[in-house]
PDB file of C-alpha atoms and ligand atoms in Angstrom:
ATOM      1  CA  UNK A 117      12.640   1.940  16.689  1.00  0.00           C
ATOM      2  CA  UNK A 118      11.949   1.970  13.038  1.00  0.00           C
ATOM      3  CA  UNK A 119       8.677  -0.282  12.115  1.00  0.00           C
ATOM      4  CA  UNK A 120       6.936  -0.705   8.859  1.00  0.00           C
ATOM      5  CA  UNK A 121       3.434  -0.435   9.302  1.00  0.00           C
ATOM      6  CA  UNK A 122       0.905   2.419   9.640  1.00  0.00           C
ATOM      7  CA  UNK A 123       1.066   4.313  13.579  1.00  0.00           C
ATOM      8  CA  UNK A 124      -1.767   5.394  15.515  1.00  0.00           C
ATOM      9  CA  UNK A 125      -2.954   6.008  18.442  1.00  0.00           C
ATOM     10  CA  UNK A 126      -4.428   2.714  20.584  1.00  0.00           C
ATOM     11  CA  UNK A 127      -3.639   0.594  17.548  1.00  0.00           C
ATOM     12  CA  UNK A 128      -1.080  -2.819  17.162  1.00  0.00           C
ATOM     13  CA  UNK A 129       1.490  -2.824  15.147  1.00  0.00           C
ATOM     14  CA  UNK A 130       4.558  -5.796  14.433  1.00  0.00           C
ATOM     15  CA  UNK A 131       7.965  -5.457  14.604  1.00  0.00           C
ATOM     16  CA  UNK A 132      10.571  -5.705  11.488  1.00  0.00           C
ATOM     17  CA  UNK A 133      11.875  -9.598  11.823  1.00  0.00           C
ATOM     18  CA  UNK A 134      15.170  -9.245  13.674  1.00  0.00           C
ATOM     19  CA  UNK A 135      13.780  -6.658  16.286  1.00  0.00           C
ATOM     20  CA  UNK A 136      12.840  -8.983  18.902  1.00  0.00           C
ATOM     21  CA  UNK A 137      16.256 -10.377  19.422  1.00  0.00           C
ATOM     22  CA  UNK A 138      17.598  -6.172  18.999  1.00  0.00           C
ATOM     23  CA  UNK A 139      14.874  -5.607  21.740  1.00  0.00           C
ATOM     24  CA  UNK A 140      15.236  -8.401  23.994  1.00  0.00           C
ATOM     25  CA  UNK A 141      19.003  -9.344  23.835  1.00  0.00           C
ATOM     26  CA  UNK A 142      20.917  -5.818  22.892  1.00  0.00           C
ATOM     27  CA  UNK A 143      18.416  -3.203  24.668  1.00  0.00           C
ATOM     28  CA  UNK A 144      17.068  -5.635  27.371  1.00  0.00           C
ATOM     29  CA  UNK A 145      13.277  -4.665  26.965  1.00  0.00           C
ATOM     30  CA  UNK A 146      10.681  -7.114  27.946  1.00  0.00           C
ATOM     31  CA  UNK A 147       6.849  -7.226  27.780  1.00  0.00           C
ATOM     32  CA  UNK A 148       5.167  -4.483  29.324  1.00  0.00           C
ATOM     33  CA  UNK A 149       8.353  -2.378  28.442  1.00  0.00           C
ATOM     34  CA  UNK A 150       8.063   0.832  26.863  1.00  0.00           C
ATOM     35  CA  UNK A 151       9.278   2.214  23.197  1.00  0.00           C
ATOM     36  CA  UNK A 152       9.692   4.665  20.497  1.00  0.00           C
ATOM     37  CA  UNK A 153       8.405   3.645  17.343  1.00  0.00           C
ATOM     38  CA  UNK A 154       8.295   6.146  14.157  1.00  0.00           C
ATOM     39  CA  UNK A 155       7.799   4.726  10.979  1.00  0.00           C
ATOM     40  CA  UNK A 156       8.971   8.047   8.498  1.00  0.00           C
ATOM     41  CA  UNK A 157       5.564   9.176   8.105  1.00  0.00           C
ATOM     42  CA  UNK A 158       3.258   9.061  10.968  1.00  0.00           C
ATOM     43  CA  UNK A 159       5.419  10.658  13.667  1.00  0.00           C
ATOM     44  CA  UNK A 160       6.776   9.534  16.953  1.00  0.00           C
ATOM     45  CA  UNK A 161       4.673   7.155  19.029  1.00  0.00           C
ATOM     46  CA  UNK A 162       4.731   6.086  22.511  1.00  0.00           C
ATOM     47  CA  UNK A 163       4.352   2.431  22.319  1.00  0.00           C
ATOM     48  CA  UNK A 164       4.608  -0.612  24.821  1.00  0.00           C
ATOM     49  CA  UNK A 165       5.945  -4.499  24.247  1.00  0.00           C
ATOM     50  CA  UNK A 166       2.710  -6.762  24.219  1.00  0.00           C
ATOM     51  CA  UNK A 167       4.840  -9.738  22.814  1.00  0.00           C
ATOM     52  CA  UNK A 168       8.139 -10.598  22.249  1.00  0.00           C
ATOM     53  CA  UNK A 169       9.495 -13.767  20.563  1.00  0.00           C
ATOM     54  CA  UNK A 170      12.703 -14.326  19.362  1.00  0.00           C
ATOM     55  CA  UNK A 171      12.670 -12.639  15.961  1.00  0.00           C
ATOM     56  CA  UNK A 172       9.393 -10.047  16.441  1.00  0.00           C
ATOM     57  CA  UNK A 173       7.588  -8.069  18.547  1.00  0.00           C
ATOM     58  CA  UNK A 174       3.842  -7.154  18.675  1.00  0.00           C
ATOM     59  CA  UNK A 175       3.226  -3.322  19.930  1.00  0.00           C
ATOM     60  CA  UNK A 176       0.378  -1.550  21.559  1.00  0.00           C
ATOM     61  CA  UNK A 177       0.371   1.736  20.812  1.00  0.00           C
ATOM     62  CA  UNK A 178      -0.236   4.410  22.814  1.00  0.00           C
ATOM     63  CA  UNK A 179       0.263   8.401  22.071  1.00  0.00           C
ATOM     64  CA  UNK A 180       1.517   9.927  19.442  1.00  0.00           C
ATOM     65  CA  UNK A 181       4.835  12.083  20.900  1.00  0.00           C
ATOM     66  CA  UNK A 182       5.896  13.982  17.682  1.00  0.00           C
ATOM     67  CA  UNK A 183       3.941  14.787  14.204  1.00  0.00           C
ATOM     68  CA  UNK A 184       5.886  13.953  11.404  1.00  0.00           C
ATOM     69  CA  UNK A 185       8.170  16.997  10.315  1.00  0.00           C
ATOM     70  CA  UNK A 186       8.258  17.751   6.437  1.00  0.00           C
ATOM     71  CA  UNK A 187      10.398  16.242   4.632  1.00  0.00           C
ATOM     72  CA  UNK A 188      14.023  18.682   4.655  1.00  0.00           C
ATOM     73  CA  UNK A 189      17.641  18.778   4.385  1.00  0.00           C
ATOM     74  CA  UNK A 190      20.545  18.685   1.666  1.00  0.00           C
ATOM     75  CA  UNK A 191      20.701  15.808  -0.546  1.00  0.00           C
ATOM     76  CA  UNK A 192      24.577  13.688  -1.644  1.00  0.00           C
ATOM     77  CA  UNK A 193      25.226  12.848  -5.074  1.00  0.00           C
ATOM     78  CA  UNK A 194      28.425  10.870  -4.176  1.00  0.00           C
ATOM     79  CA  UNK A 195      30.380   9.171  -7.044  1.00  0.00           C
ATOM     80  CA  UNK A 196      30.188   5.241  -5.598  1.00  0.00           C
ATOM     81  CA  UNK A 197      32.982   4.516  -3.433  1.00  0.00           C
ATOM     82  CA  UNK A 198      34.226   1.167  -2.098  1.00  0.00           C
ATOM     83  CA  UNK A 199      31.937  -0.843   0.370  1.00  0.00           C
ATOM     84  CA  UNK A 200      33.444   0.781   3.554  1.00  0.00           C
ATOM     85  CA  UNK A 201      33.714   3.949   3.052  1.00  0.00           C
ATOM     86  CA  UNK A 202      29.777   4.008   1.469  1.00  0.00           C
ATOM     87  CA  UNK A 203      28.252   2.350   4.622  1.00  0.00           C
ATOM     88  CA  UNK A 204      30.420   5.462   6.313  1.00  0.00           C
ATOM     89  CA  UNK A 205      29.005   7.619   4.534  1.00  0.00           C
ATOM     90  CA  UNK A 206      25.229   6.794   4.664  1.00  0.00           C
ATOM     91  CA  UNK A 207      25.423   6.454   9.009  1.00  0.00           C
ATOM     92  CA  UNK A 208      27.008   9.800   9.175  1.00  0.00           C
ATOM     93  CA  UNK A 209      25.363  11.665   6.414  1.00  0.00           C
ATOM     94  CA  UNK A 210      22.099  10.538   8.005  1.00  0.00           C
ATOM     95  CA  UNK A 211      22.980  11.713  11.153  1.00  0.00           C
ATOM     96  CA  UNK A 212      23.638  15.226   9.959  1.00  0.00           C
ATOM     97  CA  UNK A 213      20.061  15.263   7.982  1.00  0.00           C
ATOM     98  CA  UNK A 214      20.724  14.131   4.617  1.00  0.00           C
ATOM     99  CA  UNK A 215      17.130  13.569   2.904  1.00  0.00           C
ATOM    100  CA  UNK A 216      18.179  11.021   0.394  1.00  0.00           C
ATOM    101  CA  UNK A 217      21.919   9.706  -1.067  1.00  0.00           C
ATOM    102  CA  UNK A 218      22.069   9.404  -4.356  1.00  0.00           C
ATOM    103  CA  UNK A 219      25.220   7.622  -5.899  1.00  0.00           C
ATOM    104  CA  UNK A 220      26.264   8.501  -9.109  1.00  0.00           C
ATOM    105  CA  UNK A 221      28.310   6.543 -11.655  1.00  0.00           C
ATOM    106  CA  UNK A 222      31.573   8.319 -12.926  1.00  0.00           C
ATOM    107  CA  UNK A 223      34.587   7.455 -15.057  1.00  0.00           C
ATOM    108  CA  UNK A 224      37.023   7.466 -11.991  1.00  0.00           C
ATOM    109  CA  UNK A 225      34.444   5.177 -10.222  1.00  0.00           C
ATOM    110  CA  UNK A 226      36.147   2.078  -8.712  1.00  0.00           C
ATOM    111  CA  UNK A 227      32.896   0.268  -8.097  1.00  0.00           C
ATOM    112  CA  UNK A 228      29.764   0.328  -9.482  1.00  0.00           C
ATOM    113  CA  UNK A 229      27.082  -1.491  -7.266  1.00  0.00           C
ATOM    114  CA  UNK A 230      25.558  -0.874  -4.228  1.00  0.00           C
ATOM    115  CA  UNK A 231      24.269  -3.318  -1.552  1.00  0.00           C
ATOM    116  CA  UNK A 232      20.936  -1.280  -1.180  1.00  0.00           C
ATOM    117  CA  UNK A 233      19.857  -3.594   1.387  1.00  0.00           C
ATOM    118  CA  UNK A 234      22.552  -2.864   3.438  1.00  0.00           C
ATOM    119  CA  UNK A 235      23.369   0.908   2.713  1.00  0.00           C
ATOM    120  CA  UNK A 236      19.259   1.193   3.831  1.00  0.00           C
ATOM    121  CA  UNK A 237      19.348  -0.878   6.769  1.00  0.00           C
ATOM    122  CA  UNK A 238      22.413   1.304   7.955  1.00  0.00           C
ATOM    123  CA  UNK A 239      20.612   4.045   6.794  1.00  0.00           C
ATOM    124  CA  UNK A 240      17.571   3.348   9.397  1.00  0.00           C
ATOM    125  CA  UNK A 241      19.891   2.275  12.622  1.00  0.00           C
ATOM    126  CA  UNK A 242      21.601   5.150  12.201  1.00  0.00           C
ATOM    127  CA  UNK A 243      18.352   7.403  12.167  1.00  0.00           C
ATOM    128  CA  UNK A 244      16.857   5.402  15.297  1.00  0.00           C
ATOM    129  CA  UNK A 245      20.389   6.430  17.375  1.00  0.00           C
ATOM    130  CA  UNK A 246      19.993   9.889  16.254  1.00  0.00           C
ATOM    131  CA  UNK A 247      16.108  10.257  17.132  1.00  0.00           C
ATOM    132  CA  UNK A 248      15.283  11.715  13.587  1.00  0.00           C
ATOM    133  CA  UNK A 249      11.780  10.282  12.161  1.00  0.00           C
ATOM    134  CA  UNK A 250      13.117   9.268   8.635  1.00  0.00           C
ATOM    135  CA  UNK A 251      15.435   7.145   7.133  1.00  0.00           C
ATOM    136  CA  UNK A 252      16.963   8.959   4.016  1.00  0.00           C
ATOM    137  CA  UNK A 253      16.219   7.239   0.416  1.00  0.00           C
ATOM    138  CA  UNK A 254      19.118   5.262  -0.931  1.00  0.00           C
ATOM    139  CA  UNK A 255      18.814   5.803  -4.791  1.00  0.00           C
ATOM    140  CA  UNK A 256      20.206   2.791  -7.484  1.00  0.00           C
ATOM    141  CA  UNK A 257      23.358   4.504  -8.777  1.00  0.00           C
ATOM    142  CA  UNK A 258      22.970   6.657 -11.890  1.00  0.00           C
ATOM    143  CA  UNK A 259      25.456   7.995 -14.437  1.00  0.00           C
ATOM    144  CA  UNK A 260      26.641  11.205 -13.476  1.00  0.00           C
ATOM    145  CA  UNK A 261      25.014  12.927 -16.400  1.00  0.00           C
ATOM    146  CA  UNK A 262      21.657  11.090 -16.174  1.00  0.00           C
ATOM    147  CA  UNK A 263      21.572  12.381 -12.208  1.00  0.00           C
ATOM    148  CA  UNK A 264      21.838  16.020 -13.464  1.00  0.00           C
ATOM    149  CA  UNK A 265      19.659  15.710 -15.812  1.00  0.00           C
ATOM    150  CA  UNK A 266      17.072  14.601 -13.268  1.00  0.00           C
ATOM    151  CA  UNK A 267      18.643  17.363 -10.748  1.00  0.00           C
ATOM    152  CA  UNK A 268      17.297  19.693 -13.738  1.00  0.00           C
ATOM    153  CA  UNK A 269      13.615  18.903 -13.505  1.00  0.00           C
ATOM    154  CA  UNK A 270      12.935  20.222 -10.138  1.00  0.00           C
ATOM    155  CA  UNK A 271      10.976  23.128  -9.811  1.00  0.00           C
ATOM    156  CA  UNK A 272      11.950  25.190  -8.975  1.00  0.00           C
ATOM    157  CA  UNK A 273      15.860  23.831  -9.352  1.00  0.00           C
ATOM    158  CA  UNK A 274      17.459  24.152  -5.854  1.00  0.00           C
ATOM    159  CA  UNK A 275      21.522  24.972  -6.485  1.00  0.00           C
ATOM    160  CA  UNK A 276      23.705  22.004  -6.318  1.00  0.00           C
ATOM    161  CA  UNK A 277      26.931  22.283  -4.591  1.00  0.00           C
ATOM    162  CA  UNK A 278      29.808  21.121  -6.143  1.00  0.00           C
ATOM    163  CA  UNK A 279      32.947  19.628  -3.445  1.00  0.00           C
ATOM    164  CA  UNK A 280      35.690  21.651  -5.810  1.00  0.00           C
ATOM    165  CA  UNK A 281      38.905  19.940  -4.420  1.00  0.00           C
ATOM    166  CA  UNK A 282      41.202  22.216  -6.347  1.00  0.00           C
ATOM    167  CA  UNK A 283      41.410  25.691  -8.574  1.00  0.00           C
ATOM    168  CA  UNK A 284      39.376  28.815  -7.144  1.00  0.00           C
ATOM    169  CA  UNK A 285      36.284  28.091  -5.562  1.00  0.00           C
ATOM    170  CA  UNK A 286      34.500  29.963  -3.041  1.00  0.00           C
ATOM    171  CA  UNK A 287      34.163  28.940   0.984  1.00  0.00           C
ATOM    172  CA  UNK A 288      31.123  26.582   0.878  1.00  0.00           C
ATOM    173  CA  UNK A 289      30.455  28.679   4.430  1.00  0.00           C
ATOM    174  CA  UNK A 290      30.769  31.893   2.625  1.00  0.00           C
ATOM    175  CA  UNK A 291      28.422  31.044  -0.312  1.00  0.00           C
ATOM    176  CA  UNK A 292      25.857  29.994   1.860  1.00  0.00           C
ATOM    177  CA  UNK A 293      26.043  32.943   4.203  1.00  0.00           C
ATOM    178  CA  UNK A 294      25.432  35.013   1.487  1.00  0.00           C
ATOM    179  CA  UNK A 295      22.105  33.136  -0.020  1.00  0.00           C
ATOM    180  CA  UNK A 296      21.004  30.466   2.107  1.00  0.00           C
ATOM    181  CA  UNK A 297      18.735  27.795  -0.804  1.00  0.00           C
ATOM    182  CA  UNK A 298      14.880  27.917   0.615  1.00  0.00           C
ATOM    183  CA  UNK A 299      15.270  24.067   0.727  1.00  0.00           C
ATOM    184  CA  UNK A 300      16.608  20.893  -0.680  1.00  0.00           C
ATOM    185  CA  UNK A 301      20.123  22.131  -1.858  1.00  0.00           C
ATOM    186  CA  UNK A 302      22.577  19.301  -3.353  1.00  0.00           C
ATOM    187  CA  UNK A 303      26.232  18.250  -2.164  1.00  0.00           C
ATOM    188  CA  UNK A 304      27.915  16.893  -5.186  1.00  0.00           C
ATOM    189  CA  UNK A 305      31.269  14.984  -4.193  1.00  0.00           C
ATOM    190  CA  UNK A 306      33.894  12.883  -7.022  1.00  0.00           C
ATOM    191  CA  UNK A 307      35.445  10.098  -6.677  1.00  0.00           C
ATOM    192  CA  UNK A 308      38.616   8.933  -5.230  1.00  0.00           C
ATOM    193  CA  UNK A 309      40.603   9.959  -8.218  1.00  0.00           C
ATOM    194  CA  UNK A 310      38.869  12.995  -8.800  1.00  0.00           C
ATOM    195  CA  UNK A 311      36.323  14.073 -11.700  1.00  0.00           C
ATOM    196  CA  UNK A 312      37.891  13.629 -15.116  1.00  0.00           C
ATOM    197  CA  UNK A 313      38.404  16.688 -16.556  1.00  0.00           C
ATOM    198  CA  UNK A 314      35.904  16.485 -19.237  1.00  0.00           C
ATOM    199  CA  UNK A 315      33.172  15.389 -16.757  1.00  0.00           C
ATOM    200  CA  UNK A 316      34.297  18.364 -14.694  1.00  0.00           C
ATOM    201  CA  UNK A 317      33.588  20.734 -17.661  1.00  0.00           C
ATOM    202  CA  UNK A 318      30.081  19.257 -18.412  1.00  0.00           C
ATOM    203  CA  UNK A 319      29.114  19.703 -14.864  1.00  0.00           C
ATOM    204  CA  UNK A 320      30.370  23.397 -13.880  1.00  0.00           C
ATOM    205  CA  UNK A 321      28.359  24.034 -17.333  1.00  0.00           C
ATOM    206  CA  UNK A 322      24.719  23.035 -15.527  1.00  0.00           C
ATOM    207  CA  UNK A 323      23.714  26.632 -14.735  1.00  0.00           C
ATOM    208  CA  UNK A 324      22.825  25.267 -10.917  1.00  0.00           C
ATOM    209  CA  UNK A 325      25.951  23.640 -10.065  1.00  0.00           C
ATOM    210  CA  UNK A 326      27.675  25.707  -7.331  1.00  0.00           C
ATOM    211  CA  UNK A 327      31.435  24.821  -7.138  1.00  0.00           C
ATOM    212  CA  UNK A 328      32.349  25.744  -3.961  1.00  0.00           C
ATOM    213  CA  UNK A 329      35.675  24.520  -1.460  1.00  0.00           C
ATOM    214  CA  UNK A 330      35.945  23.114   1.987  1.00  0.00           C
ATOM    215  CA  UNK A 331      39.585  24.354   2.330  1.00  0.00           C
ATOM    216  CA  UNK A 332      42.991  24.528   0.750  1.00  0.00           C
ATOM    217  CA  UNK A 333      43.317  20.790   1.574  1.00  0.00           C
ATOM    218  CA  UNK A 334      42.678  17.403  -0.540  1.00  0.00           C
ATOM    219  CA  UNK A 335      40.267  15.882   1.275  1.00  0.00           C
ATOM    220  CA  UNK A 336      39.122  12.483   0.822  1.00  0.00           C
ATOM    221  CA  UNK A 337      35.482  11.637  -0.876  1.00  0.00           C
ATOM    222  CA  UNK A 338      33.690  10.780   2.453  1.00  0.00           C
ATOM    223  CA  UNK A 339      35.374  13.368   4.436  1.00  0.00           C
ATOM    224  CA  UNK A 340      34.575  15.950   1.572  1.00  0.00           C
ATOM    225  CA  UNK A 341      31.048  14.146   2.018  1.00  0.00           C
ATOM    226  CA  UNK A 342      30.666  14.903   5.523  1.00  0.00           C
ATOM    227  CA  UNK A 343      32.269  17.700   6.490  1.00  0.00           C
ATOM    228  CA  UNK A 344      29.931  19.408   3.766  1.00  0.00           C
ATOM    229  CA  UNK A 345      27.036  17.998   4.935  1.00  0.00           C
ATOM    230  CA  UNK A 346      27.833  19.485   8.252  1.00  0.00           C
ATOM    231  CA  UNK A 347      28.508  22.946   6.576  1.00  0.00           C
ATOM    232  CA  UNK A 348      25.069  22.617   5.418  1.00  0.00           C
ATOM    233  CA  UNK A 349      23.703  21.932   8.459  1.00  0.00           C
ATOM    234  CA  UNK A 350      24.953  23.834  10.472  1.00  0.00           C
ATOM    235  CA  UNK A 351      23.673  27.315   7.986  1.00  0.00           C
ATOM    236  CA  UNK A 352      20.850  25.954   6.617  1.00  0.00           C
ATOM    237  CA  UNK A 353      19.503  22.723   8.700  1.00  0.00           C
ATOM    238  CA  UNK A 354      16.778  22.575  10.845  1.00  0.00           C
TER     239      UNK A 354
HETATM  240  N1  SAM B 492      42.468  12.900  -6.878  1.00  0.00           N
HETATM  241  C1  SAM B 492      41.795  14.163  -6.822  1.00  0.00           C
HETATM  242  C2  SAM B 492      42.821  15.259  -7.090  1.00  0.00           C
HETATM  243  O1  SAM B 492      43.953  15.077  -6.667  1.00  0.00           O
HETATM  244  O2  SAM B 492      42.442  16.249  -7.659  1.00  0.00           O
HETATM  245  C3  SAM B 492      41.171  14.332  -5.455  1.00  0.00           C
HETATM  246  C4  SAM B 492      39.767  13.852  -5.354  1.00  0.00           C
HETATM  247  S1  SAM B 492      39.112  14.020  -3.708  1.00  0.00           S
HETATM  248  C5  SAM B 492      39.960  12.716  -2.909  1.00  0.00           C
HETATM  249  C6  SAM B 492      37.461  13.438  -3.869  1.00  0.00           C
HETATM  250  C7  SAM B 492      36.392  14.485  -3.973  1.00  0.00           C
HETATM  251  O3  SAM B 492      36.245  15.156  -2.726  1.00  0.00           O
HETATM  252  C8  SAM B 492      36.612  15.581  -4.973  1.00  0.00           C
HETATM  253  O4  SAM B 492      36.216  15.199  -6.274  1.00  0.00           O
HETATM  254  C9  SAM B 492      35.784  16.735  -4.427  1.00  0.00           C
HETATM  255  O5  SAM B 492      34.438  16.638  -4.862  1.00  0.00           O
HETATM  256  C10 SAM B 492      35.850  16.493  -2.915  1.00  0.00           C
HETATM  257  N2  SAM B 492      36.853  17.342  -2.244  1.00  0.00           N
HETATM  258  C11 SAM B 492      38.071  16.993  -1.809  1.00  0.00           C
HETATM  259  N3  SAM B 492      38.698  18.010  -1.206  1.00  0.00           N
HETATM  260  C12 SAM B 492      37.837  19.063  -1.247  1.00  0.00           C
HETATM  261  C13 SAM B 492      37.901  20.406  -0.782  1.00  0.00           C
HETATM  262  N4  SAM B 492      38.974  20.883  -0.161  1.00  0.00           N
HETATM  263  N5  SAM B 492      36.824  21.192  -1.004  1.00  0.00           N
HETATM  264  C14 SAM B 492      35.721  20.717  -1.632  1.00  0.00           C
HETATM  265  N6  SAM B 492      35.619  19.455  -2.095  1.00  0.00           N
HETATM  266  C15 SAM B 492      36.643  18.637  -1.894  1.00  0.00           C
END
């Protein structure tokens, strides 16, 4: 369970309002109960239900089960896609070990806001099923060019992969085989209707960008999300 307040060992900490109806009502815990509380920096504790009311819980905390890993794993630039297919896209991409979504802004864009609220809170239920001890960073959307331009400043700049749906590109498998990125590589993946052709240009010009394919096939933006994601993974995840 993901809780907002500092762990350690044969301390209290309070639940996130809503968790004592998740606890008591959907996973059928009651006081004296054991859980798992991590709160995406101070590892995995061993914790047991001192109080439970209808919205909160109170915890006593007892050993600390996992340290905190460092922080690891590919990060999405994903031009914004409708609500559904977003909130997709953030539960699976956090199960496969995405370290933070960023959504970027781009001429074939068909929306343009994110629920953040929402996007995060899916973000954290999906990293309590899987058992990892962060919740990935949702990022405000950014225009396309202003997110590589801030891709630019890292240092060093880890290669950003770009979903290539058509034209010769490389197997993303294959690229990655051959150098694996120490850490922290980027998935870029267009929109719906594709990149424009113009913003196309301006990004295979960034000397980092990587276009690479997942296939012969037209795949849509969150399955192109994914199923790199799990490329990624699978060669270069912890
Ligand atoms: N309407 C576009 C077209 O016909 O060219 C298709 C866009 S596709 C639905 C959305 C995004 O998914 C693309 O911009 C690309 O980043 C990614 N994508 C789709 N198929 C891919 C593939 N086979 N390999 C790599 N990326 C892919």
């Amino acid at each position: 369970l993901f809780i907002d307040a500092p762990l350690a060992e044969d301390t209290e900490a309070d639940s996130l309002p809503g968790q004592g109806r998740y606890l008591g009502s959907v996973l059928r815990r009651g006081v004296g109960d054991a859980v798992l509380l991590f709160n995406g920096r101070d590892g995995e504790f061993e914790a047991s239900i001192a109080a439970l009311r209808k919205d909160s819980a109170r915890f006593v905390l007892r050993r600390r089960l996992r340290p905190q890993p460092p922080p690891a794993g590919p990060i999405l630039l994903i031009a914004l896609l409708k609500r559904d297919a977003m909130e997709w896209t953030v539960e699976k991409a956090t199960e496969l070990g995405v370290a933070a979504i960023r959504p970027v802004l781009t001429t074939r864009c068909v929306a343009d806001k994110v629920n953040r609220d929402r996007l995060g809170l899916i973000a954290r239920e999906a990293a309590e099923q899987c058992e990892r001890l962060d919740v990935p960073e949702i990022a405000d959307p950014l225009p396309l060019h202003t997110a590589l331009d801030l891709w630019a400043r890292q240092d060093p700049v880890a290669p950003l992969f770009l979903g290539a749906e058509r034209g010769a590109a490389p197997p993303l498998a294959e690229t990655l085989r051959q150098a694996s990125p120490a850490s922290g590589p980027g998935w870029l993946v267009g929109p719906e209707g594709g990149f424009a052709p113009a913003e196309l240009d301006a990004v295979r010009r960034r000397p980092f960008v990587v276009p690479v394919a997942l296939g012969p096939r037209i795949l849509r933006a969150e399955t192109a999300a994914i199923s790199g994601l799990a490329v990624l993974q699978s060669l270069c995840g912890d």
